[in-house]
Amino acid sequence: MRVLVLGSDGYLGWPTCMYLSQAGYEVIGADNYFRRTAAVELDCEALVPTPNLIQRAKIWEQVTGRKIITHIGDVTNYEFLLSLFEAYHPDAVIHYAEQPSAPYSMLNRDKAAFTIQNNLLSTLNIVYAVKEISPDCHIIKLGTMGEYGTPDIDIEEGWIQIEHGGRKDKFLFPRQASSLYHTTKIQDTDLLWFYVRTWGLRVTDLMQGPVYGISTDEADMDEKLIPNFHYDEIFGTVLNRFIVQAVAGYPLTVYGKGGQIRGYLNIKDTLQCVHLSATQPAKSGELRIFNQMSETFSVNELVERVKIVGKKLGYDININHLENPRREKENHYYNPKYTGLLKLGVKPHYLTDEVIEGMFRIVETYKDYINRDAIFRGVKW
Amino acid sequence: MRVLVLGSDGYLGWPTCMYLSQAGYEVIGADNYFRRTAAVELDCEALVPTPNLIQRAKIWEQVTGRKIITHIGDVTNYEFLLSLFEAYHPDAVIHYAEQPSAPYSMLNRDKAAFTIQNNLLSTLNIVYAVKEISPDCHIIKLGTMGEYGTPDIDIEEGWIQIEHGGRKDKFLFPRQASSLYHTTKIQDTDLLWFYVRTWGLRVTDLMQGPVYGISTDEADMDEKLIPNFHYDEIFGTVLNRFIVQAVAGYPLTVYGKGGQIRGYLNIKDTLQCVHLSATQPAKSGELRIFNQMSETFSVNELVERVKIVGKKLGYDININHLENPRREKENHYYNPKYTGLLKLGVKPHYLTDEVIEGMFRIVETYKDYINRDAIFRGVKW
């Protein structure tokens, strides 16, 4: 099977390339280095300096003998994307090529406009390239649990049957997100759902909770294959940030009361989810939606878990409840369903103390790289 | 009250400027002439050549002594829009500055990309300009009934309470549209709803059905003040097209079985709806949604009405059921609620035989201007 990974230089994109390559897939990765460029601009680079995509593919080949084909270019440039489809006729395309940060999208109008244009035009271009060149190609698109927000009803996997006035019909589950970034992910679903109905595309939407972790079987083969691990306010996810804050002796930053509940998953589970979705594709004319998480925690639960493990490792850990810079509920009902991916065969990696300790151990190795100024920026909305 | 009308050269924009000016409002109109340019490019210009916006404002002033301020520029250019807000600090902004054609948005990738960028960046820019300069400014945004599609349940006015698993919550009414253009109108609602919740904006969303008509009290004052009336497949709405087809001796083009039901309104009712929404604004933090239509018809009902009046006027009228170029249901349940605007005080103009005859009479005057090649293009999706 031939898989095109868009956004292949990213935190999830690069580990996905390696995982699928190791599984024997023919992998083509493309990236425009947006994240690297933005991280330099905002002085919030990844914890560990990672070789560029072309270099990482070379190292991967040296280590495993397997080849990952790489192209540097922008998916919002239709000619570039079309040239990839014409050259490789992929069986599946994995769409990580979106601007992935809520705080980045809220910095100012220009960043908001960039997020809209990047995320929607990349999705539109994939739709058109698939239709024109490979109509049977399976589009695997990363959504986010954040699209649903925190409704007062159970969150189904993407769809809901509504009874109203004695009649009923089936609809996309209602979505209302709490950042512009998350809103663009609602919008790209609007886009894909329209073209799925109209042109019979095959699409799987993986509604991902926050991902944590730095270790994957493939990344562990060589230090230079490590994912680009962010711990800053702009690009870092919450657990990754807490670990780095703990190691840096920085108070763990909880927004508001800390009662916000989300569904989390280990980076290793992301790889399984994407892989198993690719091996069991959506049908033509189907928008298949999975909620992608392994377990739910409140922010307070997470911070306590980190504190316990940190203390055992000899760290003096303080927790700082900041005034919440975001508009979000700090105490709310949260009951998402997430059995679809288990049925596909995903074996979850749960967040044990050993997993947290493992993250501490890796971050400790790179302790001197931590840029304390990147940890907190105070982006408000 | 000072009102900024964006898209003020358009079919609805220009009559809105005149209506509000006549009602004593201070009106500032802006337009980038997108529609004129696109209509020339696609050889589907309006039935009656209309003077440009600056000229029309001059004629309006000569006829009424009232002034409409005009600016030519693109709302997706943030500096341009900001300069208007800084100069005028409007109390209300009426957002017609979107690419309004479903077939245009389905022509090819470039037109689709343009539609997404134009419609979402214009909306984003309005949000930011309001927040930065006039946080209390009321945004009146034109939505479309097409956003809802044709669900098997009653269509409420924008919102629905969902009971699910013994719990309940209120959400935007589910939306799934049948063109890329209509999908961008779902997306701009996603955008506005996010910023309404986050920044407390005031927004009214008018979910408009297809508009028909060429006569308004103000436009009737001088031939040169006529709205730009389209009858082509790209920019024309269905009843306007049928009248021109009848006058041209062209078979009336019904797509498929003709059982498609929609909610229609006279252009005079659009003006009332916008005006009454402006005088009774949404509250801060409120996204107020009205379904904007006066009555529902199936395409077959409409075509029969035109046929009866046309025959009375001596026309030989044929009906041509084309293979439907669109993906849409041709027989479906359709029960939209639309009482909100009546409660605001709108007095509907219903589609009587006299109204249809009036449209025939005006179109007859310009019979020689009809470009038969513009009537049918065969845009498929």
Short mmCIF file of N, CA and C in Angstrom, two decimals, chain B residues 101-228:
data_model
loop_
_atom_site.label_atom_id
_atom_site.label_comp_id
_atom_site.label_asym_id
_atom_site.label_seq_id
_atom_site.Cartn_x
_atom_site.Cartn_y
_atom_site.Cartn_z
N SER B 101 -22.78 32.55 -5.50
CA SER B 101 -23.32 31.62 -6.49
C SER B 101 -22.87 30.19 -6.25
N ALA B 102 -23.85 29.27 -6.16
CA ALA B 102 -23.54 27.85 -6.05
C ALA B 102 -22.83 27.34 -7.31
N PRO B 103 -23.38 27.57 -8.51
CA PRO B 103 -22.68 27.05 -9.70
C PRO B 103 -21.27 27.62 -9.85
N TYR B 104 -21.08 28.90 -9.54
CA TYR B 104 -19.74 29.47 -9.63
C TYR B 104 -18.77 28.69 -8.75
N SER B 105 -19.22 28.37 -7.54
CA SER B 105 -18.33 27.69 -6.59
C SER B 105 -18.01 26.26 -7.02
N MET B 106 -18.79 25.73 -7.97
CA MET B 106 -18.60 24.35 -8.42
C MET B 106 -17.92 24.27 -9.78
N LEU B 107 -17.53 25.42 -10.36
CA LEU B 107 -16.94 25.41 -11.71
C LEU B 107 -15.61 24.65 -11.74
N ASN B 108 -14.76 24.91 -10.79
CA ASN B 108 -13.45 24.24 -10.74
C ASN B 108 -12.78 24.54 -9.39
N ARG B 109 -11.58 24.02 -9.20
CA ARG B 109 -10.89 24.19 -7.92
C ARG B 109 -10.61 25.65 -7.62
N ASP B 110 -10.19 26.39 -8.64
CA ASP B 110 -9.83 27.79 -8.39
C ASP B 110 -11.03 28.60 -7.93
N LYS B 111 -12.19 28.36 -8.54
CA LYS B 111 -13.39 29.10 -8.12
C LYS B 111 -13.82 28.66 -6.72
N ALA B 112 -13.64 27.37 -6.43
CA ALA B 112 -13.97 26.89 -5.09
C ALA B 112 -13.04 27.54 -4.06
N ALA B 113 -11.75 27.57 -4.37
CA ALA B 113 -10.78 28.17 -3.44
C ALA B 113 -11.09 29.65 -3.25
N PHE B 114 -11.42 30.33 -4.35
CA PHE B 114 -11.76 31.74 -4.24
C PHE B 114 -12.97 31.93 -3.33
N THR B 115 -13.98 31.09 -3.50
CA THR B 115 -15.20 31.21 -2.70
C THR B 115 -14.90 31.04 -1.21
N ILE B 116 -14.09 30.04 -0.89
CA ILE B 116 -13.73 29.81 0.51
C ILE B 116 -12.98 31.03 1.06
N GLN B 117 -11.95 31.45 0.34
CA GLN B 117 -11.13 32.56 0.84
C GLN B 117 -11.93 33.83 0.96
N ASN B 118 -12.69 34.15 -0.09
CA ASN B 118 -13.45 35.40 -0.06
C ASN B 118 -14.48 35.40 1.07
N ASN B 119 -15.24 34.32 1.16
CA ASN B 119 -16.36 34.33 2.11
C ASN B 119 -15.89 34.23 3.55
N LEU B 120 -14.82 33.47 3.80
CA LEU B 120 -14.40 33.34 5.20
C LEU B 120 -13.49 34.48 5.63
N LEU B 121 -12.61 34.95 4.74
CA LEU B 121 -11.74 36.05 5.17
C LEU B 121 -12.52 37.36 5.27
N SER B 122 -13.53 37.56 4.42
CA SER B 122 -14.33 38.78 4.58
C SER B 122 -15.04 38.74 5.95
N THR B 123 -15.57 37.59 6.31
CA THR B 123 -16.27 37.47 7.60
C THR B 123 -15.28 37.65 8.76
N LEU B 124 -14.13 37.00 8.66
CA LEU B 124 -13.11 37.14 9.72
C LEU B 124 -12.71 38.61 9.89
N ASN B 125 -12.50 39.30 8.76
CA ASN B 125 -12.08 40.70 8.84
C ASN B 125 -13.13 41.57 9.50
N ILE B 126 -14.39 41.30 9.20
CA ILE B 126 -15.47 42.06 9.85
C ILE B 126 -15.42 41.83 11.36
N VAL B 127 -15.26 40.58 11.75
CA VAL B 127 -15.17 40.24 13.18
C VAL B 127 -14.05 41.05 13.85
N TYR B 128 -12.87 41.03 13.24
CA TYR B 128 -11.73 41.73 13.85
C TYR B 128 -11.91 43.25 13.83
N ALA B 129 -12.45 43.78 12.73
CA ALA B 129 -12.64 45.24 12.66
C ALA B 129 -13.66 45.68 13.71
N VAL B 130 -14.73 44.91 13.88
CA VAL B 130 -15.72 45.24 14.91
C VAL B 130 -15.06 45.19 16.28
N LYS B 131 -14.33 44.11 16.56
CA LYS B 131 -13.71 43.99 17.88
C LYS B 131 -12.73 45.14 18.14
N GLU B 132 -11.94 45.47 17.13
CA GLU B 132 -10.89 46.47 17.35
C GLU B 132 -11.43 47.89 17.41
N ILE B 133 -12.44 48.20 16.57
CA ILE B 133 -12.86 49.60 16.42
C ILE B 133 -14.24 49.88 17.00
N SER B 134 -15.21 49.01 16.75
CA SER B 134 -16.59 49.30 17.15
C SER B 134 -17.22 48.06 17.78
N PRO B 135 -16.80 47.70 19.01
CA PRO B 135 -17.25 46.43 19.61
C PRO B 135 -18.77 46.32 19.75
N ASP B 136 -19.46 47.44 19.70
CA ASP B 136 -20.90 47.41 19.87
C ASP B 136 -21.64 47.33 18.53
N CYS B 137 -20.89 47.39 17.44
CA CYS B 137 -21.50 47.38 16.10
C CYS B 137 -22.23 46.06 15.85
N HIS B 138 -23.42 46.17 15.31
CA HIS B 138 -24.28 45.02 15.04
C HIS B 138 -23.96 44.46 13.65
N ILE B 139 -23.55 43.20 13.61
CA ILE B 139 -23.23 42.56 12.32
C ILE B 139 -24.49 41.86 11.81
N ILE B 140 -24.96 42.28 10.63
CA ILE B 140 -26.08 41.59 9.99
C ILE B 140 -25.51 40.83 8.82
N LYS B 141 -25.61 39.53 8.91
CA LYS B 141 -24.93 38.69 7.94
C LYS B 141 -25.98 37.88 7.17
N LEU B 142 -25.81 37.80 5.88
CA LEU B 142 -26.75 37.06 5.08
C LEU B 142 -26.37 35.59 5.06
N GLY B 143 -27.21 34.76 5.62
CA GLY B 143 -27.05 33.32 5.48
C GLY B 143 -27.96 32.84 4.38
N THR B 144 -28.16 31.55 4.30
CA THR B 144 -29.08 31.02 3.30
C THR B 144 -29.80 29.79 3.84
N MET B 145 -31.06 29.66 3.47
CA MET B 145 -31.83 28.47 3.86
C MET B 145 -31.15 27.21 3.34
N GLY B 146 -30.35 27.37 2.26
CA GLY B 146 -29.63 26.23 1.69
C GLY B 146 -28.66 25.59 2.66
N GLU B 147 -28.26 26.31 3.72
CA GLU B 147 -27.37 25.71 4.70
C GLU B 147 -28.00 24.50 5.39
N TYR B 148 -29.31 24.57 5.60
CA TYR B 148 -30.00 23.47 6.28
C TYR B 148 -30.15 22.24 5.39
N GLY B 149 -30.11 22.44 4.07
CA GLY B 149 -30.45 21.35 3.17
C GLY B 149 -31.92 20.99 3.30
N THR B 150 -32.24 19.73 3.13
CA THR B 150 -33.63 19.28 3.18
C THR B 150 -33.75 18.13 4.17
N PRO B 151 -33.66 18.46 5.48
CA PRO B 151 -33.72 17.41 6.49
C PRO B 151 -35.13 16.83 6.60
N ASP B 152 -35.21 15.65 7.18
CA ASP B 152 -36.50 14.97 7.35
C ASP B 152 -37.22 15.41 8.62
N ILE B 153 -36.72 16.45 9.26
CA ILE B 153 -37.41 17.02 10.43
C ILE B 153 -37.71 18.50 10.14
N ASP B 154 -38.63 19.08 10.95
CA ASP B 154 -38.95 20.51 10.79
C ASP B 154 -37.69 21.35 10.98
N ILE B 155 -37.55 22.40 10.18
CA ILE B 155 -36.41 23.30 10.29
C ILE B 155 -36.77 24.45 11.23
N GLU B 156 -36.09 24.52 12.36
CA GLU B 156 -36.31 25.61 13.31
C GLU B 156 -35.51 26.84 12.88
N GLU B 157 -35.71 27.95 13.57
CA GLU B 157 -34.98 29.17 13.19
C GLU B 157 -33.59 29.18 13.84
N GLY B 158 -32.71 28.40 13.27
CA GLY B 158 -31.29 28.46 13.62
C GLY B 158 -30.87 27.55 14.74
N TRP B 159 -31.73 27.30 15.72
CA TRP B 159 -31.34 26.56 16.92
C TRP B 159 -32.25 25.38 17.15
N ILE B 160 -31.74 24.39 17.86
CA ILE B 160 -32.57 23.23 18.22
C ILE B 160 -32.14 22.71 19.59
N GLN B 161 -33.13 22.32 20.38
CA GLN B 161 -32.81 21.64 21.63
C GLN B 161 -32.81 20.14 21.37
N ILE B 162 -31.72 19.49 21.74
CA ILE B 162 -31.61 18.06 21.50
C ILE B 162 -31.67 17.31 22.82
N GLU B 163 -32.57 16.34 22.89
CA GLU B 163 -32.60 15.42 24.02
C GLU B 163 -31.92 14.14 23.59
N HIS B 164 -31.01 13.68 24.43
CA HIS B 164 -30.21 12.52 24.03
C HIS B 164 -29.73 11.80 25.29
N GLY B 165 -30.10 10.52 25.40
CA GLY B 165 -29.65 9.73 26.54
C GLY B 165 -30.09 10.32 27.88
N GLY B 166 -31.29 10.92 27.90
CA GLY B 166 -31.82 11.43 29.15
C GLY B 166 -31.29 12.80 29.55
N ARG B 167 -30.50 13.42 28.69
CA ARG B 167 -29.99 14.76 28.98
C ARG B 167 -30.34 15.67 27.80
N LYS B 168 -30.20 16.98 27.98
CA LYS B 168 -30.49 17.86 26.85
C LYS B 168 -29.56 19.08 26.81
N ASP B 169 -29.43 19.63 25.60
CA ASP B 169 -28.64 20.85 25.40
C ASP B 169 -29.14 21.51 24.12
N LYS B 170 -28.77 22.77 23.95
CA LYS B 170 -29.21 23.55 22.79
C LYS B 170 -28.03 23.75 21.83
N PHE B 171 -28.30 23.57 20.54
CA PHE B 171 -27.23 23.66 19.54
C PHE B 171 -27.72 24.43 18.32
N LEU B 172 -26.78 24.84 17.48
CA LEU B 172 -27.14 25.31 16.15
C LEU B 172 -27.91 24.20 15.44
N PHE B 173 -28.94 24.57 14.71
CA PHE B 173 -29.69 23.56 13.96
C PHE B 173 -28.73 22.90 12.96
N PRO B 174 -28.81 21.56 12.80
CA PRO B 174 -27.86 20.86 11.91
C PRO B 174 -27.91 21.40 10.48
N ARG B 175 -26.76 21.47 9.86
CA ARG B 175 -26.65 22.04 8.53
C ARG B 175 -25.87 21.11 7.61
N GLN B 176 -26.40 20.83 6.45
CA GLN B 176 -25.63 20.13 5.42
C GLN B 176 -26.15 20.59 4.07
N ALA B 177 -25.30 21.33 3.38
CA ALA B 177 -25.72 22.04 2.19
C ALA B 177 -25.38 21.27 0.93
N SER B 178 -25.93 21.73 -0.20
CA SER B 178 -25.72 20.97 -1.42
C SER B 178 -24.88 21.70 -2.47
N SER B 179 -24.02 22.64 -2.03
CA SER B 179 -23.00 23.18 -2.93
C SER B 179 -21.85 23.68 -2.07
N LEU B 180 -20.71 23.93 -2.71
CA LEU B 180 -19.58 24.46 -1.96
C LEU B 180 -19.90 25.86 -1.44
N TYR B 181 -20.55 26.67 -2.29
CA TYR B 181 -20.96 28.01 -1.84
C TYR B 181 -21.79 27.91 -0.57
N HIS B 182 -22.83 27.08 -0.58
CA HIS B 182 -23.68 26.98 0.61
C HIS B 182 -22.87 26.48 1.81
N THR B 183 -21.90 25.62 1.53
CA THR B 183 -21.05 25.10 2.61
C THR B 183 -20.22 26.22 3.23
N THR B 184 -19.76 27.18 2.42
CA THR B 184 -19.00 28.30 3.01
C THR B 184 -19.90 29.16 3.90
N LYS B 185 -21.21 29.13 3.65
CA LYS B 185 -22.13 29.89 4.51
C LYS B 185 -22.35 29.17 5.84
N ILE B 186 -22.23 27.86 5.83
CA ILE B 186 -22.22 27.12 7.10
C ILE B 186 -20.94 27.48 7.85
N GLN B 187 -19.84 27.51 7.12
CA GLN B 187 -18.55 27.78 7.74
C GLN B 187 -18.46 29.19 8.31
N ASP B 188 -19.07 30.17 7.61
CA ASP B 188 -18.97 31.52 8.18
C ASP B 188 -19.85 31.64 9.43
N THR B 189 -20.90 30.82 9.51
CA THR B 189 -21.67 30.77 10.76
C THR B 189 -20.84 30.14 11.88
N ASP B 190 -20.13 29.05 11.56
CA ASP B 190 -19.21 28.45 12.55
C ASP B 190 -18.29 29.54 13.12
N LEU B 191 -17.77 30.36 12.19
CA LEU B 191 -16.81 31.41 12.55
C LEU B 191 -17.47 32.45 13.45
N LEU B 192 -18.62 32.96 13.01
CA LEU B 192 -19.29 34.01 13.77
C LEU B 192 -19.73 33.49 15.13
N TRP B 193 -20.23 32.27 15.17
CA TRP B 193 -20.73 31.73 16.43
C TRP B 193 -19.58 31.58 17.43
N PHE B 194 -18.41 31.19 16.94
CA PHE B 194 -17.25 31.12 17.85
C PHE B 194 -16.92 32.51 18.43
N TYR B 195 -16.85 33.51 17.57
CA TYR B 195 -16.44 34.83 18.07
C TYR B 195 -17.57 35.53 18.86
N VAL B 196 -18.81 35.21 18.56
CA VAL B 196 -19.91 35.73 19.39
C VAL B 196 -19.75 35.24 20.82
N ARG B 197 -19.48 33.93 20.98
CA ARG B 197 -19.32 33.36 22.32
C ARG B 197 -18.08 33.91 23.02
N THR B 198 -17.04 34.13 22.21
CA THR B 198 -15.74 34.46 22.81
C THR B 198 -15.62 35.95 23.12
N TRP B 199 -16.10 36.77 22.22
CA TRP B 199 -15.90 38.21 22.36
C TRP B 199 -17.19 39.00 22.56
N GLY B 200 -18.31 38.32 22.67
CA GLY B 200 -19.56 39.03 22.94
C GLY B 200 -20.07 39.90 21.81
N LEU B 201 -19.78 39.52 20.57
CA LEU B 201 -20.29 40.29 19.43
C LEU B 201 -21.81 40.20 19.36
N ARG B 202 -22.40 41.15 18.61
CA ARG B 202 -23.84 41.12 18.29
C ARG B 202 -23.98 40.70 16.83
N VAL B 203 -24.66 39.59 16.58
CA VAL B 203 -24.80 39.14 15.19
C VAL B 203 -26.23 38.70 14.91
N THR B 204 -26.75 39.15 13.77
CA THR B 204 -28.00 38.62 13.24
C THR B 204 -27.70 37.89 11.94
N ASP B 205 -28.16 36.65 11.85
CA ASP B 205 -27.94 35.84 10.65
C ASP B 205 -29.29 35.67 9.97
N LEU B 206 -29.39 36.20 8.76
CA LEU B 206 -30.65 36.10 8.01
C LEU B 206 -30.54 34.95 7.02
N MET B 207 -31.23 33.85 7.33
CA MET B 207 -31.16 32.65 6.50
C MET B 207 -32.14 32.82 5.35
N GLN B 208 -31.60 33.30 4.25
CA GLN B 208 -32.45 33.76 3.17
C GLN B 208 -32.77 32.64 2.18
N GLY B 209 -34.02 32.57 1.78
CA GLY B 209 -34.38 31.73 0.64
C GLY B 209 -34.09 32.48 -0.65
N PRO B 210 -34.30 31.83 -1.82
CA PRO B 210 -34.07 32.54 -3.08
C PRO B 210 -34.93 33.79 -3.19
N VAL B 211 -34.30 34.88 -3.60
CA VAL B 211 -34.98 36.17 -3.75
C VAL B 211 -35.38 36.35 -5.21
N TYR B 212 -36.53 36.97 -5.44
CA TYR B 212 -36.93 37.30 -6.81
C TYR B 212 -37.36 38.76 -6.86
N GLY B 213 -37.44 39.29 -8.07
CA GLY B 213 -37.96 40.65 -8.25
C GLY B 213 -36.90 41.60 -8.78
N ILE B 214 -37.38 42.68 -9.31
CA ILE B 214 -36.51 43.68 -9.93
C ILE B 214 -36.95 45.08 -9.52
N SER B 215 -38.14 45.15 -8.92
CA SER B 215 -38.73 46.44 -8.58
C SER B 215 -38.67 46.69 -7.08
N THR B 216 -38.16 47.86 -6.70
CA THR B 216 -38.30 48.33 -5.32
C THR B 216 -38.75 49.79 -5.40
N ASP B 217 -39.30 50.31 -4.33
CA ASP B 217 -39.82 51.69 -4.37
C ASP B 217 -38.73 52.66 -4.82
N GLU B 218 -37.50 52.43 -4.39
CA GLU B 218 -36.40 53.34 -4.71
C GLU B 218 -35.90 53.11 -6.14
N ALA B 219 -35.74 51.82 -6.49
CA ALA B 219 -35.24 51.51 -7.84
C ALA B 219 -36.20 52.04 -8.90
N ASP B 220 -37.48 52.06 -8.57
CA ASP B 220 -38.48 52.50 -9.55
C ASP B 220 -38.42 54.01 -9.82
N MET B 221 -37.63 54.74 -9.02
CA MET B 221 -37.56 56.20 -9.21
C MET B 221 -36.82 56.60 -10.48
N ASP B 222 -35.87 55.73 -10.91
CA ASP B 222 -35.08 56.07 -12.09
C ASP B 222 -34.53 54.78 -12.70
N GLU B 223 -34.64 54.67 -14.00
CA GLU B 223 -34.19 53.45 -14.69
C GLU B 223 -32.75 53.09 -14.33
N LYS B 224 -31.94 54.09 -14.09
CA LYS B 224 -30.52 53.84 -13.83
C LYS B 224 -30.26 53.32 -12.41
N LEU B 225 -31.31 53.27 -11.60
CA LEU B 225 -31.16 52.77 -10.22
C LEU B 225 -31.59 51.30 -10.08
N ILE B 226 -31.90 50.66 -11.19
CA ILE B 226 -32.38 49.28 -11.20
C ILE B 226 -31.31 48.33 -10.60
N PRO B 227 -31.74 47.31 -9.83
CA PRO B 227 -30.77 46.34 -9.31
C PRO B 227 -30.13 45.56 -10.47
N ASN B 228 -28.91 45.06 -10.25
CA ASN B 228 -28.32 44.25 -11.33
C ASN B 228 -28.96 42.87 -11.35
#
